[in-house]
PDB file of C-alpha atoms in Angstrom:
ATOM      1  CA  MET G 212      -0.071  -3.105  53.085  1.00  0.00           C
ATOM      2  CA  THR G 213       1.529  -6.260  51.848  1.00  0.00           C
ATOM      3  CA  LYS G 214       3.833  -6.444  48.918  1.00  0.00           C
ATOM      4  CA  LYS G 215       1.236  -8.384  46.902  1.00  0.00           C
ATOM      5  CA  GLU G 216      -1.502  -5.788  47.497  1.00  0.00           C
ATOM      6  CA  ASN G 217       0.899  -3.001  46.575  1.00  0.00           C
ATOM      7  CA  LEU G 218       1.706  -4.691  43.244  1.00  0.00           C
ATOM      8  CA  LYS G 219      -2.003  -5.114  42.462  1.00  0.00           C
ATOM      9  CA  LYS G 220      -2.618  -1.466  43.197  1.00  0.00           C
ATOM     10  CA  LYS G 221       0.206  -0.422  40.863  1.00  0.00           C
ATOM     11  CA  ALA G 222      -1.076  -2.705  38.116  1.00  0.00           C
ATOM     12  CA  LEU G 223      -4.520  -1.122  38.331  1.00  0.00           C
ATOM     13  CA  ALA G 224      -3.028   2.355  38.312  1.00  0.00           C
ATOM     14  CA  VAL G 225      -1.207   1.768  35.028  1.00  0.00           C
ATOM     15  CA  LYS G 226      -3.393   3.074  32.253  1.00  0.00           C
ATOM     16  CA  LYS G 227      -3.834   0.994  29.167  1.00  0.00           C
ATOM     17  CA  LYS G 228      -2.885   2.643  25.929  1.00  0.00           C
ATOM     18  CA  LYS G 229      -5.964   3.298  23.841  1.00  0.00           C
ATOM     19  CA  LYS G 230      -5.940   2.106  20.270  1.00  0.00           C
ATOM     20  CA  THR G 231      -6.153   4.903  17.792  1.00  0.00           C
ATOM     21  CA  GLY G 232      -8.469   4.678  14.824  1.00  0.00           C
ATOM     22  CA  ARG G 233      -5.773   5.022  12.200  1.00  0.00           C
ATOM     23  CA  TYR G 234      -6.517   1.973  10.118  1.00  0.00           C
ATOM     24  CA  TYR G 235      -5.678   2.276   6.461  1.00  0.00           C
ATOM     25  CA  PHE G 236      -8.150  -0.334   5.184  1.00  0.00           C
ATOM     26  CA  THR G 237     -11.588   0.233   6.704  1.00  0.00           C
ATOM     27  CA  SER G 238     -15.158  -0.789   5.990  1.00  0.00           C
ATOM     28  CA  GLU G 239     -15.462   2.547   4.159  1.00  0.00           C
ATOM     29  CA  THR G 240     -12.726   1.385   1.790  1.00  0.00           C
ATOM     30  CA  GLU G 241     -14.522  -1.895   1.213  1.00  0.00           C
ATOM     31  CA  GLN G 242     -17.778  -0.076   0.473  1.00  0.00           C
ATOM     32  CA  ALA G 243     -15.936   2.226  -1.947  1.00  0.00           C
ATOM     33  CA  ILE G 244     -14.633  -0.840  -3.816  1.00  0.00           C
ATOM     34  CA  VAL G 245     -18.144  -2.289  -4.028  1.00  0.00           C
ATOM     35  CA  ASP G 246     -19.501   1.057  -5.279  1.00  0.00           C
ATOM     36  CA  TYR G 247     -16.631   1.312  -7.764  1.00  0.00           C
ATOM     37  CA  ASN G 248     -17.477  -2.118  -9.168  1.00  0.00           C
ATOM     38  CA  HIS G 249     -21.178  -1.288  -9.491  1.00  0.00           C
ATOM     39  CA  MET G 250     -20.557   1.843 -11.550  1.00  0.00           C
ATOM     40  CA  ASP G 251     -20.533   1.665 -15.322  1.00  0.00           C
ATOM     41  CA  PRO G 252     -16.939   2.035 -16.604  1.00  0.00           C
ATOM     42  CA  VAL G 253     -17.944   4.133 -19.591  1.00  0.00           C
ATOM     43  CA  LYS G 254     -20.844   6.192 -18.302  1.00  0.00           C
ATOM     44  CA  ASP G 255     -19.432   6.867 -14.808  1.00  0.00           C
ATOM     45  CA  TYR G 256     -15.785   7.219 -15.816  1.00  0.00           C
ATOM     46  CA  TYR G 257     -15.114  10.450 -13.920  1.00  0.00           C
ATOM     47  CA  LYS G 258     -17.004   9.379 -10.784  1.00  0.00           C
ATOM     48  CA  ARG G 259     -15.069   6.122 -10.710  1.00  0.00           C
ATOM     49  CA  ASN G 260     -11.746   7.956 -11.042  1.00  0.00           C
ATOM     50  CA  ILE G 261     -12.584  10.320  -8.198  1.00  0.00           C
ATOM     51  CA  LEU G 262     -13.751   7.443  -6.001  1.00  0.00           C
ATOM     52  CA  TYR G 263     -10.578   5.491  -6.757  1.00  0.00           C
ATOM     53  CA  GLU G 264      -8.273   8.428  -6.072  1.00  0.00           C
ATOM     54  CA  LYS G 265      -9.963   9.508  -2.845  1.00  0.00           C
ATOM     55  CA  LYS G 266     -10.965   6.228  -1.195  1.00  0.00           C
ATOM     56  CA  ILE G 267      -9.243   3.238  -2.803  1.00  0.00           C
ATOM     57  CA  TYR G 268      -5.739   4.159  -3.963  1.00  0.00           C
ATOM     58  CA  TYR G 269      -4.141   4.933  -0.600  1.00  0.00           C
ATOM     59  CA  PRO G 270      -5.337   1.756   1.192  1.00  0.00           C
ATOM     60  CA  LEU G 271      -4.097  -0.438  -1.672  1.00  0.00           C
ATOM     61  CA  HIS G 272      -0.794   1.435  -1.787  1.00  0.00           C
ATOM     62  CA  LYS G 273      -0.311   1.136   1.972  1.00  0.00           C
ATOM     63  CA  MET G 274      -1.248  -2.554   1.883  1.00  0.00           C
ATOM     64  CA  SER G 275       1.365  -3.222  -0.784  1.00  0.00           C
ATOM     65  CA  GLU G 276       3.989  -1.444   1.332  1.00  0.00           C
ATOM     66  CA  ASN G 277       3.057  -3.484   4.374  1.00  0.00           C
ATOM     67  CA  LEU G 278       3.128  -6.750   2.419  1.00  0.00           C
ATOM     68  CA  ILE G 279       6.609  -6.031   1.073  1.00  0.00           C
ATOM     69  CA  HIS G 280       8.080  -5.201   4.465  1.00  0.00           C
ATOM     70  CA  THR G 281       6.132  -7.691   6.588  1.00  0.00           C
ATOM     71  CA  PHE G 282       7.044 -10.719   4.499  1.00  0.00           C
ATOM     72  CA  LYS G 283      10.455  -9.326   3.460  1.00  0.00           C
ATOM     73  CA  PHE G 284      10.139  -9.495  -0.311  1.00  0.00           C
ATOM     74  CA  TYR G 285      13.455  -7.883  -1.124  1.00  0.00           C
ATOM     75  CA  TYR G 286      14.771  -9.831  -4.134  1.00  0.00           C
ATOM     76  CA  PHE G 287      14.011  -7.189  -6.731  1.00  0.00           C
ATOM     77  CA  ASP G 288      16.276  -5.320  -9.102  1.00  0.00           C
ATOM     78  CA  VAL G 289      14.356  -2.078  -8.606  1.00  0.00           C
ATOM     79  CA  PRO G 290      13.778  -0.090  -5.393  1.00  0.00           C
ATOM     80  CA  SER G 291      10.963  -1.197  -3.098  1.00  0.00           C
ATOM     81  CA  THR G 292       8.949   1.940  -3.941  1.00  0.00           C
ATOM     82  CA  ASP G 293       8.788   0.825  -7.584  1.00  0.00           C
ATOM     83  CA  VAL G 294       7.757  -2.682  -6.533  1.00  0.00           C
ATOM     84  CA  GLN G 295       5.118  -1.122  -4.300  1.00  0.00           C
ATOM     85  CA  LYS G 296       3.696   0.786  -7.269  1.00  0.00           C
ATOM     86  CA  GLN G 297       3.676  -2.388  -9.380  1.00  0.00           C
ATOM     87  CA  VAL G 298       1.791  -4.324  -6.693  1.00  0.00           C
ATOM     88  CA  THR G 299      -0.704  -1.475  -6.323  1.00  0.00           C
ATOM     89  CA  ALA G 300      -1.244  -1.440 -10.090  1.00  0.00           C
ATOM     90  CA  PHE G 301      -1.758  -5.205 -10.122  1.00  0.00           C
ATOM     91  CA  MET G 302      -4.288  -5.027  -7.277  1.00  0.00           C
ATOM     92  CA  THR G 303      -6.065  -2.235  -9.155  1.00  0.00           C
ATOM     93  CA  THR G 304      -6.469  -4.519 -12.167  1.00  0.00           C
ATOM     94  CA  LYS G 305      -8.100  -7.078  -9.859  1.00  0.00           C
ATOM     95  CA  LEU G 306     -10.634  -4.618  -8.390  1.00  0.00           C
ATOM     96  CA  ASN G 307     -13.424  -5.865 -10.647  1.00  0.00           C
ATOM     97  CA  LYS G 308     -12.929  -9.472  -9.503  1.00  0.00           C
ATOM     98  CA  PHE G 309     -13.683  -8.723  -5.851  1.00  0.00           C
ATOM     99  CA  ASN G 310     -16.925 -10.319  -4.683  1.00  0.00           C
ATOM    100  CA  PRO G 311     -18.207  -9.008  -1.331  1.00  0.00           C
ATOM    101  CA  GLU G 312     -20.221 -12.201  -0.756  1.00  0.00           C
ATOM    102  CA  SER G 313     -17.033 -14.298  -0.787  1.00  0.00           C
ATOM    103  CA  GLY G 314     -15.242 -12.396   1.979  1.00  0.00           C
ATOM    104  CA  LYS G 315     -13.661  -9.153   3.038  1.00  0.00           C
ATOM    105  CA  ALA G 316     -11.816  -6.887   0.631  1.00  0.00           C
ATOM    106  CA  PHE G 317      -8.801  -6.691   2.930  1.00  0.00           C
ATOM    107  CA  SER G 318      -8.357 -10.465   2.855  1.00  0.00           C
ATOM    108  CA  TYR G 319      -8.869 -10.698  -0.886  1.00  0.00           C
ATOM    109  CA  PHE G 320      -6.397  -7.971  -1.795  1.00  0.00           C
ATOM    110  CA  SER G 321      -3.794  -9.061   0.725  1.00  0.00           C
ATOM    111  CA  VAL G 322      -3.834 -12.558  -0.827  1.00  0.00           C
ATOM    112  CA  VAL G 323      -3.729 -11.153  -4.363  1.00  0.00           C
ATOM    113  CA  GLY G 324      -0.815  -8.847  -3.528  1.00  0.00           C
ATOM    114  CA  LYS G 325       1.064 -11.498  -1.582  1.00  0.00           C
ATOM    115  CA  ASN G 326       0.720 -14.029  -4.414  1.00  0.00           C
ATOM    116  CA  TRP G 327       2.054 -11.495  -6.913  1.00  0.00           C
ATOM    117  CA  LEU G 328       4.980 -10.731  -4.642  1.00  0.00           C
ATOM    118  CA  ILE G 329       5.753 -14.411  -4.017  1.00  0.00           C
ATOM    119  CA  TYR G 330       5.791 -15.180  -7.724  1.00  0.00           C
ATOM    120  CA  HIS G 331       8.025 -12.259  -8.714  1.00  0.00           C
ATOM    121  CA  ASN G 332      10.255 -12.534  -5.646  1.00  0.00           C
ATOM    122  CA  ASN G 333      10.962 -16.222  -6.339  1.00  0.00           C
ATOM    123  CA  LYS G 334      11.563 -15.496 -10.014  1.00  0.00           C
ATOM    124  CA  ASN G 335      14.046 -12.722  -9.217  1.00  0.00           C
ATOM    125  CA  TYR G 336      15.744 -14.816  -6.534  1.00  0.00           C
ATOM    126  CA  ALA G 337      16.306 -17.646  -9.007  1.00  0.00           C
ATOM    127  CA  LYS G 338      17.644 -15.156 -11.556  1.00  0.00           C
ATOM    128  CA  GLN G 339      20.037 -13.652  -9.008  1.00  0.00           C
ATOM    129  CA  LYS G 340      21.195 -17.109  -7.947  1.00  0.00           C
ATOM    130  CA  THR G 341      22.097 -18.154 -11.476  1.00  0.00           C
ATOM    131  CA  HIS G 342      23.901 -14.903 -12.222  1.00  0.00           C
ATOM    132  CA  ARG G 343      26.049 -15.046  -9.105  1.00  0.00           C
ATOM    133  CA  SER G 344      27.337 -18.596  -9.571  1.00  0.00           C
TER     134      SER G 344
END
């Protein structure tokens, strides 16, 4: 066997790592947001709360964590866990503005969260800059 054939054989023998299905924002989450928006806020208050707690809260919370650490928004006076809760709360207030015909929920909420973080991060950075000099 030649060296080239031996390398090909080894490459084929290496198993590819399978992707696990541990996504935090799935189509089920998007459907839960659509269902949440279609429910009446007064009449279906308890159903909406249960749906939010079980299917919507964790994906929004995880998304806010990922946004903070991916884009390195660290110019805050409070710990990143508090900022994460603030971003999650802000995205929750924007739940009713999501339109499934305009795009995916993941894209919408990642833009909403990122814009909030950009605004507040820049504001805090400017404040820290003026206080240091």
